[in-house]
Coordinates of N, CA, C and O and ligand atoms in Angstrom, one line a residue:
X1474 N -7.4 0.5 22.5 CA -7.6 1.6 21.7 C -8.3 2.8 22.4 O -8.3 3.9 22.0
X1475 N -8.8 2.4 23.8 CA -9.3 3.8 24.4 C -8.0 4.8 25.0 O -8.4 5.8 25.6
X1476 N -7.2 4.8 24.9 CA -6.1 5.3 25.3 C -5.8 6.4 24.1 O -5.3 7.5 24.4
X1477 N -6.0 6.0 23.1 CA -6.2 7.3 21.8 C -6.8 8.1 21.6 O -8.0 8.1 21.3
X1478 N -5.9 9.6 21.9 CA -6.8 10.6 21.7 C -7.0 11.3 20.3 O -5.9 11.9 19.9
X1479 N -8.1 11.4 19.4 CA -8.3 11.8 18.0 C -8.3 13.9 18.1 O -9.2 14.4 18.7
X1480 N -7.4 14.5 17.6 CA -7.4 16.0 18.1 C -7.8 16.9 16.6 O -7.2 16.5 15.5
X1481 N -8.4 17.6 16.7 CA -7.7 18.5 15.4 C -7.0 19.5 15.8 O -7.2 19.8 17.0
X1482 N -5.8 20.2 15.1 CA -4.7 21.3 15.2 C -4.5 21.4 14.3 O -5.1 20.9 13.3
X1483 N -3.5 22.1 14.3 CA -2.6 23.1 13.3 C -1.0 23.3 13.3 O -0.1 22.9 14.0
X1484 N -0.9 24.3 11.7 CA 0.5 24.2 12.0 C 1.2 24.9 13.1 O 2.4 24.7 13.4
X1485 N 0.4 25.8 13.8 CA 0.7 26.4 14.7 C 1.0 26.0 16.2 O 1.4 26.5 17.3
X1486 N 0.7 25.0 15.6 CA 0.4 24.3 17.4 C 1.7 23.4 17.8 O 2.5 22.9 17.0
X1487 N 1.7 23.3 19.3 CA 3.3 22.5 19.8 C 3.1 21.4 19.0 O 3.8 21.8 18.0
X1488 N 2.6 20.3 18.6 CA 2.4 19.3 17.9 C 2.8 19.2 16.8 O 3.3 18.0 16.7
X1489 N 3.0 20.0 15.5 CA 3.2 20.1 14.6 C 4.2 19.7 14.3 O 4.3 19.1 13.3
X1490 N 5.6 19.8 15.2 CA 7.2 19.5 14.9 C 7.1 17.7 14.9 O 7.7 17.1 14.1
X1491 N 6.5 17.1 15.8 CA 5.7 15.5 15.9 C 5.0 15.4 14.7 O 5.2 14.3 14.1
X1492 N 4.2 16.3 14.1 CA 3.8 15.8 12.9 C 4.5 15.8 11.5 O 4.3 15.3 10.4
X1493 N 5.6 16.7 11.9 CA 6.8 16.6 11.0 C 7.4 15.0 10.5 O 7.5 14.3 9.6
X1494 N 7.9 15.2 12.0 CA 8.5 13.9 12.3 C 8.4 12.5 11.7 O 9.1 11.7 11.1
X1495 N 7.0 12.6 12.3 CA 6.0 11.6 11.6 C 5.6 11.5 10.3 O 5.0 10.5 9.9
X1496 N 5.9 12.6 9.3 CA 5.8 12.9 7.7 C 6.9 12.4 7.0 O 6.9 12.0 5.8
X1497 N 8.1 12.4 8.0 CA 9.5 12.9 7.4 C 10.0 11.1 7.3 O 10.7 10.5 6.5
X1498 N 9.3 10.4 8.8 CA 9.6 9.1 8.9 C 8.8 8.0 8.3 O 9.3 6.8 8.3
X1499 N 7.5 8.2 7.8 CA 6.3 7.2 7.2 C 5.9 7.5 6.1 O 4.9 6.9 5.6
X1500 N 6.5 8.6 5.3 CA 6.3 8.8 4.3 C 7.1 9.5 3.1 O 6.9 9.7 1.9
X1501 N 8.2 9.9 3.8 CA 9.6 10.5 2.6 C 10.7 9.6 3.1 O 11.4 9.2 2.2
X1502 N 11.1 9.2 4.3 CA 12.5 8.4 4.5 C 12.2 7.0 3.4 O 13.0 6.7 2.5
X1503 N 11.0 6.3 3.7 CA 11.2 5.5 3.0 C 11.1 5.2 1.1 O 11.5 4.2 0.4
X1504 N 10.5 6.4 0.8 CA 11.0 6.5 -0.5 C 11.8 7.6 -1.3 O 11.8 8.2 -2.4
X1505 N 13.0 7.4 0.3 CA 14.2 7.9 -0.2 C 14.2 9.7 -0.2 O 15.2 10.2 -0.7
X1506 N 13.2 10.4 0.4 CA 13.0 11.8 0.1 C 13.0 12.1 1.5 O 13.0 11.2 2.4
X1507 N 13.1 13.6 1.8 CA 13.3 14.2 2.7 C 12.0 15.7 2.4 O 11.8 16.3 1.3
X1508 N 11.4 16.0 3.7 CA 10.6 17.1 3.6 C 11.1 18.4 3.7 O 10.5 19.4 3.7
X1509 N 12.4 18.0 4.0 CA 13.1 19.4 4.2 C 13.5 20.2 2.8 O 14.0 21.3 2.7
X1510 N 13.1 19.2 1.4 CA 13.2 20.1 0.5 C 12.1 20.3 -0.5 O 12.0 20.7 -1.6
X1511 N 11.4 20.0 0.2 CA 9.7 20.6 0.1 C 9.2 21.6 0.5 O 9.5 21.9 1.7
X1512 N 8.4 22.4 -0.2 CA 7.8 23.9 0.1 C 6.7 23.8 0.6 O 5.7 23.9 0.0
X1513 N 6.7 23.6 2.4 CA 5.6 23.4 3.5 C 4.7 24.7 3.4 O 4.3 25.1 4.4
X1514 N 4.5 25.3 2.4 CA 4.2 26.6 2.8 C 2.9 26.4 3.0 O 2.4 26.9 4.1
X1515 N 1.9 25.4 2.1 CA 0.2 25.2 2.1 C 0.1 24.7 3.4 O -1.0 25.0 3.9
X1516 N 0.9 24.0 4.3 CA 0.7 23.2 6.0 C 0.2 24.4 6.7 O -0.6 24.1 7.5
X1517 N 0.2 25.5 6.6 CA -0.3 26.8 7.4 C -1.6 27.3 7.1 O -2.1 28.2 7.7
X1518 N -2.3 26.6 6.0 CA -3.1 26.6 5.2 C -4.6 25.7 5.7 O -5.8 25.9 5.7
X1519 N -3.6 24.5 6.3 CA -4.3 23.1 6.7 C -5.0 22.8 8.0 O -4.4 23.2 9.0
X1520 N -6.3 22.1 8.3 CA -6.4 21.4 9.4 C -5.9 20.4 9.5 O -6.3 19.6 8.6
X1521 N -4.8 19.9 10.4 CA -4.7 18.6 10.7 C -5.2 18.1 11.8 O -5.8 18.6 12.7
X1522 N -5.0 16.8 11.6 CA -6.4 15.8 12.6 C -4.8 14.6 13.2 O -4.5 13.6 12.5
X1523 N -4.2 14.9 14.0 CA -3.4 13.5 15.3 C -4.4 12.9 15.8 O -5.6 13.2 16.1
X1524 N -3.6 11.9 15.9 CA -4.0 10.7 16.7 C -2.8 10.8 18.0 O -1.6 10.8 17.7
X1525 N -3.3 10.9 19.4 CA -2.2 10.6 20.2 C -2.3 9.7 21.0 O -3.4 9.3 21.3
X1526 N -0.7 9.1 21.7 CA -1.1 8.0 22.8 C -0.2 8.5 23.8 O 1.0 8.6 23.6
X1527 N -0.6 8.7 24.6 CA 0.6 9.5 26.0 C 1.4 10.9 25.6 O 2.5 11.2 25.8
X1528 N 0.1 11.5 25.0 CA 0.4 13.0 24.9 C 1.9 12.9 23.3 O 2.7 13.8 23.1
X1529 N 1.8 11.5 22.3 CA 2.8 11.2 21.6 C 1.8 11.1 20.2 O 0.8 10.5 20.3
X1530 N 2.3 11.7 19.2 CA 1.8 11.8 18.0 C 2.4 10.3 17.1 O 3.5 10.0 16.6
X1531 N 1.1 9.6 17.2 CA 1.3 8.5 16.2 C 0.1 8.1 15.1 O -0.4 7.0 14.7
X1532 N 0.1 9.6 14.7 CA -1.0 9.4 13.7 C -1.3 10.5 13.0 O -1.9 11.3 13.7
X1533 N -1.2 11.0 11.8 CA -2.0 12.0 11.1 C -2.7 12.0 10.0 O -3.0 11.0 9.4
X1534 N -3.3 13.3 9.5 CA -3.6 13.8 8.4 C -4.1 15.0 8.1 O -4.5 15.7 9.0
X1535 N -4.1 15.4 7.2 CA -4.1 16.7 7.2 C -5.4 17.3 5.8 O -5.5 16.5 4.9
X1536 N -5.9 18.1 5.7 CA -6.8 18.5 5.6 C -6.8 19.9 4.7 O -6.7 20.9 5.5
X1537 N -6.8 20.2 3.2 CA -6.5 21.6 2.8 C -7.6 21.5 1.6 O -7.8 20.6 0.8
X1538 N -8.3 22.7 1.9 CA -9.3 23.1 1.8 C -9.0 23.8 0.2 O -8.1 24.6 0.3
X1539 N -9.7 23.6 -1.4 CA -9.5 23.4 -2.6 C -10.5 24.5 -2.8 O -10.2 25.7 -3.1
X1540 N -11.5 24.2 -2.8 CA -12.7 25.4 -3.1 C -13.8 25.2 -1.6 O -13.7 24.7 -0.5
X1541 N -15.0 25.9 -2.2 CA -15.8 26.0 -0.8 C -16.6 25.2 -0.6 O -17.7 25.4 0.1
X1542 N -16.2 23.7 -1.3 CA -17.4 22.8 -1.7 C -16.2 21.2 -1.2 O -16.6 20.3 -0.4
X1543 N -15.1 21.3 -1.9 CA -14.2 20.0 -1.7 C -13.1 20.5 -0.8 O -12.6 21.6 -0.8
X1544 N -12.9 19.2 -0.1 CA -11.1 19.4 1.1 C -10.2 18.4 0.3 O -10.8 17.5 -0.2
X1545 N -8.9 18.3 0.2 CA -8.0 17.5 -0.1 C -7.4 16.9 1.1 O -6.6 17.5 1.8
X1546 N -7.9 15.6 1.2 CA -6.9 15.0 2.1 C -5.5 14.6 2.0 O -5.4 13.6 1.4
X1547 N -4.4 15.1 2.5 CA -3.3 14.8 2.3 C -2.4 13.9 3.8 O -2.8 13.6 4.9
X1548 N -1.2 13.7 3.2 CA -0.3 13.4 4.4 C -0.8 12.4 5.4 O -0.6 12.9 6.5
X1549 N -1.3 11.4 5.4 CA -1.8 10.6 6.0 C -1.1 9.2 6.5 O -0.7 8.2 5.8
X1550 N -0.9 9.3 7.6 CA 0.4 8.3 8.3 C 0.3 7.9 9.8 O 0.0 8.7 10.8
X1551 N 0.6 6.5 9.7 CA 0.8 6.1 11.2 C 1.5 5.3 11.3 O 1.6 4.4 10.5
X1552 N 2.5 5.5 12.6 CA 3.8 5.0 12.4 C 3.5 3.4 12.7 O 2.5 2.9 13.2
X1553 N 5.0 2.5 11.9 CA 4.3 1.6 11.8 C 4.2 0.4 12.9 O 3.9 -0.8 12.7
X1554 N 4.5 1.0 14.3 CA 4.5 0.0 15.2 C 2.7 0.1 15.7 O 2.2 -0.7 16.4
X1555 N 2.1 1.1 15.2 CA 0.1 1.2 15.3 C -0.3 0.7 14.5 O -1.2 -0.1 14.8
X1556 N 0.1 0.8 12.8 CA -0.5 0.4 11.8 C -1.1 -1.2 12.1 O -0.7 -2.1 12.8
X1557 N -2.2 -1.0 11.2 CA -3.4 -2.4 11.1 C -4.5 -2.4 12.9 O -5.2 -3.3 13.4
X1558 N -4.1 -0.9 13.3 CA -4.7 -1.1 14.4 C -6.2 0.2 14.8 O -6.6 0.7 15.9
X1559 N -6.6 0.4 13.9 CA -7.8 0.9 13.9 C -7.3 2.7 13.9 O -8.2 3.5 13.6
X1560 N -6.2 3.1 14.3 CA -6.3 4.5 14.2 C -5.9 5.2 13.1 O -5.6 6.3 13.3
X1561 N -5.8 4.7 11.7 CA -6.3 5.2 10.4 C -7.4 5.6 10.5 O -7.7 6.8 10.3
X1562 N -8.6 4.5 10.7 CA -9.8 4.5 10.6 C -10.5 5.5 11.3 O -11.4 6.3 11.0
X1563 N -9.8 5.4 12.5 CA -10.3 6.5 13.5 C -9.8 8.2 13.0 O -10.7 9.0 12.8
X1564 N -8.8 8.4 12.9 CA -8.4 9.5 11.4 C -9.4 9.9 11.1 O -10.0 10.9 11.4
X1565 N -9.7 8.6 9.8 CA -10.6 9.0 8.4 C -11.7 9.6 8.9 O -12.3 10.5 8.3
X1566 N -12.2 8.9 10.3 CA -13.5 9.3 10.6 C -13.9 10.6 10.9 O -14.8 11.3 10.5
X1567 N -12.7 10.8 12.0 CA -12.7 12.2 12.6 C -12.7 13.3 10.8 O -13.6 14.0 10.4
X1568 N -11.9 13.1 10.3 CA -11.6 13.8 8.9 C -12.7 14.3 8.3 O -12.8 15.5 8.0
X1569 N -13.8 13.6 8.1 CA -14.7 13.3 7.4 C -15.9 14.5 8.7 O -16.5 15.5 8.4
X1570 N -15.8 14.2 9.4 CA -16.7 15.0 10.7 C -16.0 16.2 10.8 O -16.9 17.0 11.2
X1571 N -14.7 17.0 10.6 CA -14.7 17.8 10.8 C -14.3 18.8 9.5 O -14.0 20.0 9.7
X1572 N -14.4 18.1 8.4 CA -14.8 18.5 6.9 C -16.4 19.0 6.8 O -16.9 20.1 6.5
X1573 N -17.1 17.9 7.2 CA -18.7 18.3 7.4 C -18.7 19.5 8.4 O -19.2 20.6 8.0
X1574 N -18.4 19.4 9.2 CA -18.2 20.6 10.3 C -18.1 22.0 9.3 O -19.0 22.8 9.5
X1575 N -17.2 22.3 8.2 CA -17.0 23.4 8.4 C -17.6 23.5 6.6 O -16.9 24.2 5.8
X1576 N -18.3 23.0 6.3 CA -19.1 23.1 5.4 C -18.5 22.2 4.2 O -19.6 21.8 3.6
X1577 N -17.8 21.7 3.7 CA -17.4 20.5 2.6 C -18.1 19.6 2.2 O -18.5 18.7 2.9
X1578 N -18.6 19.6 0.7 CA -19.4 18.2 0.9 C -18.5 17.6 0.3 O -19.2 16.7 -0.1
X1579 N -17.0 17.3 -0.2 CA -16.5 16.1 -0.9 C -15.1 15.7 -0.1 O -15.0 16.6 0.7
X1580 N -14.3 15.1 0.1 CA -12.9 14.6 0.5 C -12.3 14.3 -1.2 O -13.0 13.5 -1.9
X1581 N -11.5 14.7 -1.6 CA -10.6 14.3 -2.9 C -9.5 13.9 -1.7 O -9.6 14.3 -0.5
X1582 N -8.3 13.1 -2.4 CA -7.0 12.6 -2.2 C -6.2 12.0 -3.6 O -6.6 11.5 -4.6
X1583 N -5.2 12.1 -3.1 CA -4.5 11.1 -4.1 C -4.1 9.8 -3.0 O -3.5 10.0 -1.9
X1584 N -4.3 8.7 -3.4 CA -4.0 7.6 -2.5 C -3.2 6.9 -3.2 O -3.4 6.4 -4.3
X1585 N -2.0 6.7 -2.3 CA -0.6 5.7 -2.9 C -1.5 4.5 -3.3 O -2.6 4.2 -2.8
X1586 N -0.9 3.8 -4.2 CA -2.0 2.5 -4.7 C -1.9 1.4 -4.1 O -2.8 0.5 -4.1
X1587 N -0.5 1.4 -3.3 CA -0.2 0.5 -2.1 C -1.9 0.7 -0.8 O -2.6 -0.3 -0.4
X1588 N -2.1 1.8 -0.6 CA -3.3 2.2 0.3 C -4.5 2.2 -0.2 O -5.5 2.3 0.6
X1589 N -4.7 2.1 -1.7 CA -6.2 2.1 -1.9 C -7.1 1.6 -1.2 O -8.1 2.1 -0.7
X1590 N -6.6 0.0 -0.9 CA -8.0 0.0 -0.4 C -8.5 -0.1 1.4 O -9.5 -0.7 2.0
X1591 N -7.1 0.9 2.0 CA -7.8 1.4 3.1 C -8.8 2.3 2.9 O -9.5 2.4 3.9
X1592 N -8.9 2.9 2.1 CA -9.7 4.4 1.3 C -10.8 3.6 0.9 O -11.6 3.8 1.7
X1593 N -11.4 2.7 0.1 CA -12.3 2.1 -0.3 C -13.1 1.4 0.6 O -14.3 1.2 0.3
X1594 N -12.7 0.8 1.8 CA -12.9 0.3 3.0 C -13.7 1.0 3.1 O -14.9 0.6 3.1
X1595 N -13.3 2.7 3.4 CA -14.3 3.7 4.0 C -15.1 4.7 3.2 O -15.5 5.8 3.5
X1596 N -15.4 3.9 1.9 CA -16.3 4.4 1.2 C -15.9 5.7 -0.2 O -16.7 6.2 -0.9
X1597 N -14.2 5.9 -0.2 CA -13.8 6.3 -1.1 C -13.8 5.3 -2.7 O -13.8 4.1 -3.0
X1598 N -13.7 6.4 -3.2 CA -14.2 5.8 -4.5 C -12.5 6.1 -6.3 O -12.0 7.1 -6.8
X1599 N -12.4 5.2 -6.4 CA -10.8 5.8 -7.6 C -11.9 6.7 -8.7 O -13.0 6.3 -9.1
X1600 N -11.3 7.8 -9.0 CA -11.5 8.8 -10.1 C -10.5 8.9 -10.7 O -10.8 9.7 -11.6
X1601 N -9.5 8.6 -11.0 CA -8.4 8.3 -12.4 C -8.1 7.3 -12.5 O -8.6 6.3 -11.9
X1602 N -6.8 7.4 -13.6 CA -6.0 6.5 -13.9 C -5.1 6.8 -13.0 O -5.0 7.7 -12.2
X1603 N -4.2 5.8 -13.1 CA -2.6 5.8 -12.1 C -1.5 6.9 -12.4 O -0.8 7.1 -13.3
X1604 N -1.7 7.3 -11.2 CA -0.4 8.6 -12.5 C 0.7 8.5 -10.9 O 0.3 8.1 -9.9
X1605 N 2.1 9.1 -11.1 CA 3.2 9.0 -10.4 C 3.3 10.4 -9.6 O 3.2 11.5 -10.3
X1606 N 3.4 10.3 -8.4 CA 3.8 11.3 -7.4 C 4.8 10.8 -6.4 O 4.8 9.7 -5.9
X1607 N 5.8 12.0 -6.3 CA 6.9 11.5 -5.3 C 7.6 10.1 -5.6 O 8.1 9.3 -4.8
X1608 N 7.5 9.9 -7.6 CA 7.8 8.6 -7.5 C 7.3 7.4 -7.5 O 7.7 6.2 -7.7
X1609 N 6.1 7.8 -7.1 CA 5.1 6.5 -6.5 C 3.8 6.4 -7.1 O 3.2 7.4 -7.2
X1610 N 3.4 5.3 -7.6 CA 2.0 5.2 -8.1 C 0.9 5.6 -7.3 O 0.8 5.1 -6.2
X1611 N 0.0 6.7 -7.7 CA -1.2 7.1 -6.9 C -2.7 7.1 -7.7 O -2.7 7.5 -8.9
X1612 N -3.6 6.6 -7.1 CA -4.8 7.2 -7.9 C -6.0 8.2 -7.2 O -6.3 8.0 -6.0
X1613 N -6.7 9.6 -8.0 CA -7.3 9.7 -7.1 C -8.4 9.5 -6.7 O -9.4 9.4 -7.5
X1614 N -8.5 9.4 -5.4 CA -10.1 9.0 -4.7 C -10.5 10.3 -4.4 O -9.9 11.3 -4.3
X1615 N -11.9 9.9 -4.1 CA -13.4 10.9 -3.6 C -13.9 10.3 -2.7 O -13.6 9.1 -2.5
X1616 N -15.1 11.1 -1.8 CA -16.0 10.9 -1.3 C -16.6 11.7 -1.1 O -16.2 12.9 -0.9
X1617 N -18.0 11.4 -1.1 CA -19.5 12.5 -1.2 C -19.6 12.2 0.2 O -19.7 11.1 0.7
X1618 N -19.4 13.7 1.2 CA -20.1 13.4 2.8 C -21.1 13.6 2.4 O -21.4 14.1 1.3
X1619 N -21.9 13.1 3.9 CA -23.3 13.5 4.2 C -23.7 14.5 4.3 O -22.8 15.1 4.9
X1620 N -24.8 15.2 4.2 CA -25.1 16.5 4.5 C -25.4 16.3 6.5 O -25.7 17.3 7.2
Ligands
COA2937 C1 -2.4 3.4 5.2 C2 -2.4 3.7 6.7 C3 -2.6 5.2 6.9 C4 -3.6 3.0 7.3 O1 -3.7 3.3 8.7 P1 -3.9 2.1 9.8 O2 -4.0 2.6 11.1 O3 -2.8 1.1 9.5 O4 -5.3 1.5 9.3 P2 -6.4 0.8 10.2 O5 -5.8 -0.1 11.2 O6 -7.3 1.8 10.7 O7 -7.2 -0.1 9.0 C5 -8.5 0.1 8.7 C6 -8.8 -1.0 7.7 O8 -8.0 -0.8 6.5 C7 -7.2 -2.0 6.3 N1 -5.9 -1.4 5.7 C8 -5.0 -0.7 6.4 N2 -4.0 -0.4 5.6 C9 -4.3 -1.0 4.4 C10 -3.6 -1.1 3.2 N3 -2.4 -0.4 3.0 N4 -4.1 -1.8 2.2 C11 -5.3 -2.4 2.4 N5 -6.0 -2.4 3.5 C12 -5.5 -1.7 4.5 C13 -7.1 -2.6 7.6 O9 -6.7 -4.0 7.4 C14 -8.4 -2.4 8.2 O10 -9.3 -3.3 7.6 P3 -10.6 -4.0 8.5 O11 -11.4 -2.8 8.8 O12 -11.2 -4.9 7.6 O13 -10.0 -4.6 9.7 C15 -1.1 3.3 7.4 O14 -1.0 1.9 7.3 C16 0.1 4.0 7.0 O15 0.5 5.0 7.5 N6 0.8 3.4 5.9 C17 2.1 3.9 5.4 C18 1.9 5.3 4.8 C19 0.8 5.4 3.8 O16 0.8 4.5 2.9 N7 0.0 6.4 3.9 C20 -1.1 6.6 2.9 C21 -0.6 7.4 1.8 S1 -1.9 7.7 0.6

């Protein structure tokens, strides 16, 4: 795992078409959707937080800012030949550090329900009931950072 580097960027950055990639393959191919008919417009909007291993994007999330108090974590994926290997967690962490960084005290998400309890793991908490996005059951989680 020392070989992982945790970055924050943007949509602006060479990286981004990798984090495409990685959206398009770990989270729309398999439930049948494509991002290409989605309105990326809020991604220019976003911090995103990669994970890389040999300068190769196998990990994200992304980070869009709701009011001047809560961040919405979105898009959150690692391809699955990494998954069960600590660089979610490493993600969430960085996420969480550079939410506090820029003043946020809460993380909201919607978490597929398949994933909750990677999210609970790390101290997220369910605030609804189950409602359907992209097809898929989600509920949403919180978390209160630290000051
Ligand atoms: C969910 C996902 C982001 C987790 O990333 P990861 O790198 O596999 O997670 P980690 O290896 O850091 O796991 C951290 C802990 O959460 C657990 N965990 C990971 N995924 C889990 C899941 N889907 N359900 C329950 N526990 C999970 C791990 O077992 C580990 O537990 P431990 O600390 O007791 O060892 C990743 O598996 C993924 O991309 N899945 C497909 C896309 C997806 O569902 N994204 C989330 C959309 S809301």
């Amino acid at each position: 795992m020392e070989d992982i580097v945790i970055k924050q960027t943007d949509a602006n950055s060479p990286e981004y078409e990798q984090v495409w990639q990685l959206r398009e393959e770990i989270l729309r191919k398999p439930i049948g959707l494509s991002l290409k008919d989605e309105d990326l417009g809020d991604d220019a909007k976003d911090i995103i937080v990669i994970a890389l291993h040999n300068n190769k994007v196998i990990g994200c999330l992304m980070l869009h800012p709701k009011d001047e108090e809560i961040i919405k974590l979105r898009q959150m994926a690692v391809y699955d030949d990494w998954q069960g290997k600590g660089v979610g967690a490493k993600l969430m962490n960085a996420a969480e550090h550079v939410a506090a960084i820029h003043g946020y005290n809460k993380i909201v998400l919607h978490a597929r329900v398949t994933a909750k309890d990677f999210y609970s793991k790390l101290g997220y908490r369910i605030t609804s009931d189950v409602f359907t996005e992209v097809g898929i059951d989600h509920v949403v989680m919180e978390k209160t950072l630290n000051p």
